[in-house]
Amino acid sequence: DQQVKQNSPSLSVQEGRISILNCDYTNSMFDYFLWYKKYPAEGPTFLISISSIKDKNEDGRFTVFLNKSAKHLSLHIVPSQPGDSAVYFCAASLYGGSQGNLIFGKGTKLSVKP
Amino acid sequence: EPEVTQTPSHQVTQMGQEVILRCVPISNHLYFYWYRQILGQKVEFLVSFYNNEISEKSEIFDDQFSVERPDGSNFTLKIRSTKLEDSAMYFCASSEETGLRGNTIYFGEGSWLTVV
């Protein structure tokens, strides 16, 4: 039961270009979405989040877009840097659920080539 | 920067044995969590813990699992009788009592459990 789907297991991008990571969800009761970054041998690190009442949130090089009608969100990284190479997880939490009960996607491995 | 620390980093255990995974959450945090990630799969929520009791648990967190905060600093996950399918990376996490949902959850580096 994949409520949060990241259909691209990997993505390769040239340094300086835009990276776009996509995420789809099925549960309309999700009201908060997050992106986490994970390096090998480390735990996930929070990157950026968006509430379901918004359609865009920007933080430096990172922007998350939410399209509720399509149940789709995306993470844009501009410009991409080699240090951005990591696995990116999309996560969602349910309205009324505890803040820790996050439902994760399987992740997309981003490789940024110099 | 404060961090969540986990021990051991890797443990190999025989099927049927009990395992205890230990975590030291960030000192001023009041919410504690365990997640797991089976190799190649997504990160899955197991349990959240607040005020010395479980506040929420997933379907995965059945009777073979238990959590405990035995003292003021440690937070443990016990797996009573391990099965092969318990092999996974187990992440401990903690968060402050207040704050925006999700973005104050800090994860440890994980404990890799291999059941043979």
PDB file of C-alpha atoms in Angstrom:
ATOM      1  CA  ASP A   1       0.000   0.000   0.000  1.00  0.00           C
ATOM      2  CA  GLN A   2       2.047   2.891  -1.299  1.00  0.00           C
ATOM      3  CA  GLN A   3       0.318   6.047  -0.171  1.00  0.00           C
ATOM      4  CA  VAL A   4       3.378   8.097  -1.068  1.00  0.00           C
ATOM      5  CA  LYS A   5       5.104   7.240  -4.316  1.00  0.00           C
ATOM      6  CA  GLN A   6       8.367   8.335  -5.762  1.00  0.00           C
ATOM      7  CA  ASN A   7       8.388   6.712  -9.153  1.00  0.00           C
ATOM      8  CA  SER A   8      11.921   7.619 -10.140  1.00  0.00           C
ATOM      9  CA  PRO A   9      14.460   5.599  -8.173  1.00  0.00           C
ATOM     10  CA  SER A  10      17.302   7.729  -9.501  1.00  0.00           C
ATOM     11  CA  LEU A  11      18.046  11.033 -11.211  1.00  0.00           C
ATOM     12  CA  SER A  12      21.271  12.355 -12.681  1.00  0.00           C
ATOM     13  CA  VAL A  13      21.791  16.073 -13.213  1.00  0.00           C
ATOM     14  CA  GLN A  14      24.679  18.271 -14.280  1.00  0.00           C
ATOM     15  CA  GLU A  15      26.074  20.707 -11.740  1.00  0.00           C
ATOM     16  CA  GLY A  16      24.429  24.120 -12.027  1.00  0.00           C
ATOM     17  CA  ARG A  17      21.279  22.776 -13.654  1.00  0.00           C
ATOM     18  CA  ILE A  18      17.883  22.287 -12.046  1.00  0.00           C
ATOM     19  CA  SER A  19      17.016  19.046 -10.246  1.00  0.00           C
ATOM     20  CA  ILE A  20      13.331  18.176 -10.101  1.00  0.00           C
ATOM     21  CA  LEU A  21      12.254  15.368  -7.823  1.00  0.00           C
ATOM     22  CA  ASN A  22       8.675  14.215  -7.989  1.00  0.00           C
ATOM     23  CA  CYS A  23       6.303  12.657  -5.518  1.00  0.00           C
ATOM     24  CA  ASP A  24       2.694  11.485  -5.825  1.00  0.00           C
ATOM     25  CA  TYR A  25       0.298  10.611  -3.052  1.00  0.00           C
ATOM     26  CA  THR A  26      -3.044   8.899  -2.852  1.00  0.00           C
ATOM     27  CA  ASN A  27      -4.500   9.893   0.504  1.00  0.00           C
ATOM     28  CA  SER A  28      -6.443  13.157   0.398  1.00  0.00           C
ATOM     29  CA  MET A  29      -6.237  13.350   4.200  1.00  0.00           C
ATOM     30  CA  PHE A  30      -2.554  14.206   4.077  1.00  0.00           C
ATOM     31  CA  ASP A  31      -2.185  17.787   5.193  1.00  0.00           C
ATOM     32  CA  TYR A  32       1.556  18.255   5.564  1.00  0.00           C
ATOM     33  CA  PHE A  33       4.363  17.229   3.256  1.00  0.00           C
ATOM     34  CA  LEU A  34       8.076  17.111   3.826  1.00  0.00           C
ATOM     35  CA  TRP A  35      11.278  16.377   1.970  1.00  0.00           C
ATOM     36  CA  TYR A  36      14.181  14.672   3.699  1.00  0.00           C
ATOM     37  CA  LYS A  37      17.691  14.180   2.403  1.00  0.00           C
ATOM     38  CA  LYS A  38      19.745  11.144   3.350  1.00  0.00           C
ATOM     39  CA  TYR A  39      23.454  10.540   2.871  1.00  0.00           C
ATOM     40  CA  PRO A  40      24.849   6.999   3.175  1.00  0.00           C
ATOM     41  CA  ALA A  41      25.363   5.864   6.790  1.00  0.00           C
ATOM     42  CA  GLU A  42      23.380   8.828   8.103  1.00  0.00           C
ATOM     43  CA  GLY A  43      19.793   9.319   9.171  1.00  0.00           C
ATOM     44  CA  PRO A  44      17.328  11.398   7.134  1.00  0.00           C
ATOM     45  CA  THR A  45      17.753  15.151   7.486  1.00  0.00           C
ATOM     46  CA  PHE A  46      14.828  17.520   7.153  1.00  0.00           C
ATOM     47  CA  LEU A  47      15.049  19.744   4.094  1.00  0.00           C
ATOM     48  CA  ILE A  48      11.809  21.601   3.482  1.00  0.00           C
ATOM     49  CA  SER A  49       8.098  21.224   4.111  1.00  0.00           C
ATOM     50  CA  ILE A  50       4.774  22.512   2.875  1.00  0.00           C
ATOM     51  CA  SER A  51       1.327  22.676   4.368  1.00  0.00           C
ATOM     52  CA  SER A  52      -1.611  21.568   2.248  1.00  0.00           C
ATOM     53  CA  ILE A  53      -3.030  25.096   2.363  1.00  0.00           C
ATOM     54  CA  LYS A  54      -0.093  26.360   0.309  1.00  0.00           C
ATOM     55  CA  ASP A  55       1.099  25.568  -3.178  1.00  0.00           C
ATOM     56  CA  LYS A  56       4.697  26.687  -2.904  1.00  0.00           C
ATOM     57  CA  ASN A  57       7.384  27.035  -0.293  1.00  0.00           C
ATOM     58  CA  GLU A  58      10.864  28.294  -0.980  1.00  0.00           C
ATOM     59  CA  ASP A  59      14.037  28.091   1.082  1.00  0.00           C
ATOM     60  CA  GLY A  60      17.194  29.192  -0.655  1.00  0.00           C
ATOM     61  CA  ARG A  61      17.968  26.835  -3.516  1.00  0.00           C
ATOM     62  CA  PHE A  62      15.090  24.537  -2.577  1.00  0.00           C
ATOM     63  CA  THR A  63      11.479  25.021  -3.586  1.00  0.00           C
ATOM     64  CA  VAL A  64       8.619  22.633  -3.027  1.00  0.00           C
ATOM     65  CA  PHE A  65       5.502  22.829  -5.172  1.00  0.00           C
ATOM     66  CA  LEU A  66       2.213  21.220  -4.212  1.00  0.00           C
ATOM     67  CA  ASN A  67      -0.587  20.456  -6.655  1.00  0.00           C
ATOM     68  CA  LYS A  68      -3.433  19.177  -4.506  1.00  0.00           C
ATOM     69  CA  SER A  69      -5.798  18.459  -7.359  1.00  0.00           C
ATOM     70  CA  ALA A  70      -3.195  16.207  -8.944  1.00  0.00           C
ATOM     71  CA  LYS A  71      -1.997  14.905  -5.560  1.00  0.00           C
ATOM     72  CA  HIS A  72       1.510  15.699  -6.664  1.00  0.00           C
ATOM     73  CA  LEU A  73       4.428  17.532  -5.178  1.00  0.00           C
ATOM     74  CA  SER A  74       7.866  18.276  -6.470  1.00  0.00           C
ATOM     75  CA  LEU A  75      11.160  19.489  -5.092  1.00  0.00           C
ATOM     76  CA  HIS A  76      13.228  21.839  -7.225  1.00  0.00           C
ATOM     77  CA  ILE A  77      16.889  22.389  -6.493  1.00  0.00           C
ATOM     78  CA  VAL A  78      18.444  25.299  -8.339  1.00  0.00           C
ATOM     79  CA  PRO A  79      21.325  25.379  -8.986  1.00  0.00           C
ATOM     80  CA  SER A  80      22.251  21.804  -8.238  1.00  0.00           C
ATOM     81  CA  GLN A  81      25.575  21.182  -6.536  1.00  0.00           C
ATOM     82  CA  PRO A  82      27.633  17.982  -6.194  1.00  0.00           C
ATOM     83  CA  GLY A  83      27.007  18.094  -2.422  1.00  0.00           C
ATOM     84  CA  ASP A  84      23.303  17.666  -3.144  1.00  0.00           C
ATOM     85  CA  SER A  85      23.996  14.096  -4.244  1.00  0.00           C
ATOM     86  CA  ALA A  86      21.941  12.003  -1.808  1.00  0.00           C
ATOM     87  CA  VAL A  87      18.709  10.064  -1.536  1.00  0.00           C
ATOM     88  CA  TYR A  88      15.675  12.336  -1.254  1.00  0.00           C
ATOM     89  CA  PHE A  89      12.579  11.109   0.538  1.00  0.00           C
ATOM     90  CA  CYS A  90       9.145  12.601   0.212  1.00  0.00           C
ATOM     91  CA  ALA A  91       7.019  12.193   3.347  1.00  0.00           C
ATOM     92  CA  ALA A  92       3.492  13.074   4.396  1.00  0.00           C
ATOM     93  CA  SER A  93       1.515  13.270   7.587  1.00  0.00           C
ATOM     94  CA  LEU A  94      -2.188  12.799   8.106  1.00  0.00           C
ATOM     95  CA  TYR A  95      -4.551  15.486   9.308  1.00  0.00           C
ATOM     96  CA  GLY A  96      -5.077  14.769  12.999  1.00  0.00           C
ATOM     97  CA  GLY A  97      -2.157  12.370  13.150  1.00  0.00           C
ATOM     98  CA  SER A  98       0.857  12.763  15.374  1.00  0.00           C
ATOM     99  CA  GLN A  99       3.703  14.775  13.976  1.00  0.00           C
ATOM    100  CA  GLY A 100       5.996  11.797  14.077  1.00  0.00           C
ATOM    101  CA  ASN A 101       3.818   9.427  12.104  1.00  0.00           C
ATOM    102  CA  LEU A 102       5.318  10.210   8.742  1.00  0.00           C
ATOM    103  CA  ILE A 103       4.573   8.136   5.672  1.00  0.00           C
ATOM    104  CA  PHE A 104       7.602   8.030   3.441  1.00  0.00           C
ATOM    105  CA  GLY A 105       8.127   7.333  -0.215  1.00  0.00           C
ATOM    106  CA  LYS A 106      10.858   4.933  -1.321  1.00  0.00           C
ATOM    107  CA  GLY A 107      13.249   7.731  -2.187  1.00  0.00           C
ATOM    108  CA  THR A 108      14.993   9.059  -5.269  1.00  0.00           C
ATOM    109  CA  LYS A 109      18.755   8.913  -5.514  1.00  0.00           C
ATOM    110  CA  LEU A 110      20.051  12.186  -6.933  1.00  0.00           C
ATOM    111  CA  SER A 111      23.488  12.321  -8.496  1.00  0.00           C
ATOM    112  CA  VAL A 112      24.839  15.750  -9.371  1.00  0.00           C
ATOM    113  CA  LYS A 113      27.784  15.501 -11.719  1.00  0.00           C
ATOM    114  CA  PRO A 114      30.495  18.164 -11.739  1.00  0.00           C
TER     115      PRO A 114
ATOM    116  CA  GLU B   1      24.804  20.843  16.645  1.00  0.00           C
ATOM    117  CA  PRO B   2      22.936  18.488  18.984  1.00  0.00           C
ATOM    118  CA  GLU B   3      22.321  15.050  17.576  1.00  0.00           C
ATOM    119  CA  VAL B   4      20.514  11.809  18.211  1.00  0.00           C
ATOM    120  CA  THR B   5      22.956   8.979  18.846  1.00  0.00           C
ATOM    121  CA  GLN B   6      22.267   5.296  18.370  1.00  0.00           C
ATOM    122  CA  THR B   7      24.044   2.115  19.441  1.00  0.00           C
ATOM    123  CA  PRO B   8      25.003  -0.331  18.131  1.00  0.00           C
ATOM    124  CA  SER B   9      25.630   0.825  14.584  1.00  0.00           C
ATOM    125  CA  HIS B  10      25.386  -2.770  13.407  1.00  0.00           C
ATOM    126  CA  GLN B  11      24.226  -5.937  15.136  1.00  0.00           C
ATOM    127  CA  VAL B  12      23.999  -9.492  13.874  1.00  0.00           C
ATOM    128  CA  THR B  13      21.719 -11.772  15.831  1.00  0.00           C
ATOM    129  CA  GLN B  14      20.344 -15.278  15.545  1.00  0.00           C
ATOM    130  CA  MET B  15      16.681 -15.746  14.759  1.00  0.00           C
ATOM    131  CA  GLY B  16      14.649 -16.009  17.953  1.00  0.00           C
ATOM    132  CA  GLN B  17      17.057 -13.964  20.025  1.00  0.00           C
ATOM    133  CA  GLU B  18      16.132 -10.755  21.805  1.00  0.00           C
ATOM    134  CA  VAL B  19      17.675  -7.511  20.640  1.00  0.00           C
ATOM    135  CA  ILE B  20      17.805  -4.123  22.317  1.00  0.00           C
ATOM    136  CA  LEU B  21      18.597  -1.070  20.234  1.00  0.00           C
ATOM    137  CA  ARG B  22      19.595   2.011  22.173  1.00  0.00           C
ATOM    138  CA  CYS B  23      19.165   5.677  21.472  1.00  0.00           C
ATOM    139  CA  VAL B  24      20.081   8.900  23.210  1.00  0.00           C
ATOM    140  CA  PRO B  25      17.680  11.578  21.966  1.00  0.00           C
ATOM    141  CA  ILE B  26      18.527  15.268  21.949  1.00  0.00           C
ATOM    142  CA  SER B  27      18.500  16.360  25.571  1.00  0.00           C
ATOM    143  CA  ASN B  28      15.637  18.888  25.581  1.00  0.00           C
ATOM    144  CA  HIS B  29      13.382  16.850  23.304  1.00  0.00           C
ATOM    145  CA  LEU B  30      10.230  15.296  24.677  1.00  0.00           C
ATOM    146  CA  TYR B  31       8.896  13.215  21.750  1.00  0.00           C
ATOM    147  CA  PHE B  32      10.728  10.077  20.682  1.00  0.00           C
ATOM    148  CA  TYR B  33      10.239   7.822  17.699  1.00  0.00           C
ATOM    149  CA  TRP B  34      11.446   4.646  16.082  1.00  0.00           C
ATOM    150  CA  TYR B  35      11.361   4.050  12.354  1.00  0.00           C
ATOM    151  CA  ARG B  36      12.769   1.247  10.260  1.00  0.00           C
ATOM    152  CA  GLN B  37      13.904   0.834   6.677  1.00  0.00           C
ATOM    153  CA  ILE B  38      14.144  -2.616   5.173  1.00  0.00           C
ATOM    154  CA  LEU B  39      16.815  -2.727   2.476  1.00  0.00           C
ATOM    155  CA  GLY B  40      15.474  -1.234  -0.727  1.00  0.00           C
ATOM    156  CA  GLN B  41      12.191  -0.236   0.879  1.00  0.00           C
ATOM    157  CA  LYS B  42      10.781   2.961   2.296  1.00  0.00           C
ATOM    158  CA  VAL B  43      11.298   4.333   5.771  1.00  0.00           C
ATOM    159  CA  GLU B  44       8.394   3.166   7.948  1.00  0.00           C
ATOM    160  CA  PHE B  45       7.049   4.626  11.164  1.00  0.00           C
ATOM    161  CA  LEU B  46       7.002   2.207  14.092  1.00  0.00           C
ATOM    162  CA  VAL B  47       6.111   4.088  17.238  1.00  0.00           C
ATOM    163  CA  SER B  48       6.027   7.456  18.948  1.00  0.00           C
ATOM    164  CA  PHE B  49       6.578   7.930  22.676  1.00  0.00           C
ATOM    165  CA  TYR B  50       5.752  10.865  24.902  1.00  0.00           C
ATOM    166  CA  ASN B  51       5.459  11.356  28.620  1.00  0.00           C
ATOM    167  CA  ASN B  52       6.607   7.787  29.305  1.00  0.00           C
ATOM    168  CA  GLU B  53       3.998   6.132  27.195  1.00  0.00           C
ATOM    169  CA  ILE B  54       3.337   5.157  23.619  1.00  0.00           C
ATOM    170  CA  SER B  55       1.335   7.878  21.901  1.00  0.00           C
ATOM    171  CA  GLU B  56       0.968   6.165  18.534  1.00  0.00           C
ATOM    172  CA  LYS B  57       2.109   2.955  16.911  1.00  0.00           C
ATOM    173  CA  SER B  58       1.873   1.411  13.487  1.00  0.00           C
ATOM    174  CA  GLU B  59       0.652  -2.032  12.467  1.00  0.00           C
ATOM    175  CA  ILE B  60       4.265  -3.158  12.290  1.00  0.00           C
ATOM    176  CA  PHE B  61       4.725  -2.511  16.002  1.00  0.00           C
ATOM    177  CA  ASP B  62       3.223  -5.755  17.263  1.00  0.00           C
ATOM    178  CA  ASP B  63       3.670  -7.591  20.547  1.00  0.00           C
ATOM    179  CA  GLN B  64       7.269  -8.573  19.797  1.00  0.00           C
ATOM    180  CA  PHE B  65       8.269  -4.911  19.976  1.00  0.00           C
ATOM    181  CA  SER B  66       8.473  -2.722  23.047  1.00  0.00           C
ATOM    182  CA  VAL B  67       9.945   0.643  23.883  1.00  0.00           C
ATOM    183  CA  GLU B  68      11.216   2.014  27.120  1.00  0.00           C
ATOM    184  CA  ARG B  69      12.823   5.092  28.539  1.00  0.00           C
ATOM    185  CA  PRO B  70      14.703   3.460  31.426  1.00  0.00           C
ATOM    186  CA  ASP B  71      16.371   6.669  32.597  1.00  0.00           C
ATOM    187  CA  GLY B  72      16.478  10.334  31.755  1.00  0.00           C
ATOM    188  CA  SER B  73      18.610   9.948  28.665  1.00  0.00           C
ATOM    189  CA  ASN B  74      18.127   6.594  26.923  1.00  0.00           C
ATOM    190  CA  PHE B  75      15.265   5.425  24.731  1.00  0.00           C
ATOM    191  CA  THR B  76      15.304   1.751  23.773  1.00  0.00           C
ATOM    192  CA  LEU B  77      13.596  -0.498  21.261  1.00  0.00           C
ATOM    193  CA  LYS B  78      13.382  -4.150  22.241  1.00  0.00           C
ATOM    194  CA  ILE B  79      12.574  -6.897  19.767  1.00  0.00           C
ATOM    195  CA  ARG B  80      11.683  -9.953  21.816  1.00  0.00           C
ATOM    196  CA  SER B  81      12.115 -12.822  19.405  1.00  0.00           C
ATOM    197  CA  THR B  82      13.713 -11.696  16.202  1.00  0.00           C
ATOM    198  CA  LYS B  83      12.613 -12.968  12.815  1.00  0.00           C
ATOM    199  CA  LEU B  84      14.485 -12.878   9.535  1.00  0.00           C
ATOM    200  CA  GLU B  85      12.147 -10.165   8.282  1.00  0.00           C
ATOM    201  CA  ASP B  86      13.182  -7.890  11.154  1.00  0.00           C
ATOM    202  CA  SER B  87      16.475  -7.312   9.359  1.00  0.00           C
ATOM    203  CA  ALA B  88      16.476  -3.590   8.655  1.00  0.00           C
ATOM    204  CA  MET B  89      17.997  -0.247   9.519  1.00  0.00           C
ATOM    205  CA  TYR B  90      16.282   1.103  12.631  1.00  0.00           C
ATOM    206  CA  PHE B  91      16.228   4.862  13.065  1.00  0.00           C
ATOM    207  CA  CYS B  92      15.598   6.602  16.337  1.00  0.00           C
ATOM    208  CA  ALA B  93      14.325  10.180  16.188  1.00  0.00           C
ATOM    209  CA  SER B  94      13.296  12.908  18.580  1.00  0.00           C
ATOM    210  CA  SER B  95      11.550  16.250  18.479  1.00  0.00           C
ATOM    211  CA  GLU B  96      10.674  19.161  20.689  1.00  0.00           C
ATOM    212  CA  GLU B  97       7.273  19.398  22.262  1.00  0.00           C
ATOM    213  CA  THR B  98       6.278  22.306  20.143  1.00  0.00           C
ATOM    214  CA  GLY B  99       7.100  23.364  16.633  1.00  0.00           C
ATOM    215  CA  LEU B 100       5.877  22.927  13.132  1.00  0.00           C
ATOM    216  CA  ARG B 101       4.890  19.421  12.320  1.00  0.00           C
ATOM    217  CA  GLY B 102       7.604  17.282  10.863  1.00  0.00           C
ATOM    218  CA  ASN B 103      10.431  19.730  10.492  1.00  0.00           C
ATOM    219  CA  THR B 104      11.735  19.433  14.035  1.00  0.00           C
ATOM    220  CA  ILE B 105      12.185  15.675  13.895  1.00  0.00           C
ATOM    221  CA  TYR B 106      15.868  14.820  14.159  1.00  0.00           C
ATOM    222  CA  PHE B 107      17.004  11.347  13.140  1.00  0.00           C
ATOM    223  CA  GLY B 108      19.916   9.312  14.398  1.00  0.00           C
ATOM    224  CA  GLU B 109      22.326   7.562  12.056  1.00  0.00           C
ATOM    225  CA  GLY B 110      20.554   4.260  12.433  1.00  0.00           C
ATOM    226  CA  SER B 111      21.253   0.789  13.794  1.00  0.00           C
ATOM    227  CA  TRP B 112      21.572  -1.888  11.167  1.00  0.00           C
ATOM    228  CA  LEU B 113      20.096  -5.167  12.412  1.00  0.00           C
ATOM    229  CA  THR B 114      20.843  -8.395  10.591  1.00  0.00           C
ATOM    230  CA  VAL B 115      18.932 -11.491  11.690  1.00  0.00           C
ATOM    231  CA  VAL B 116      20.453 -14.784  10.554  1.00  0.00           C
TER     232      VAL B 116
END
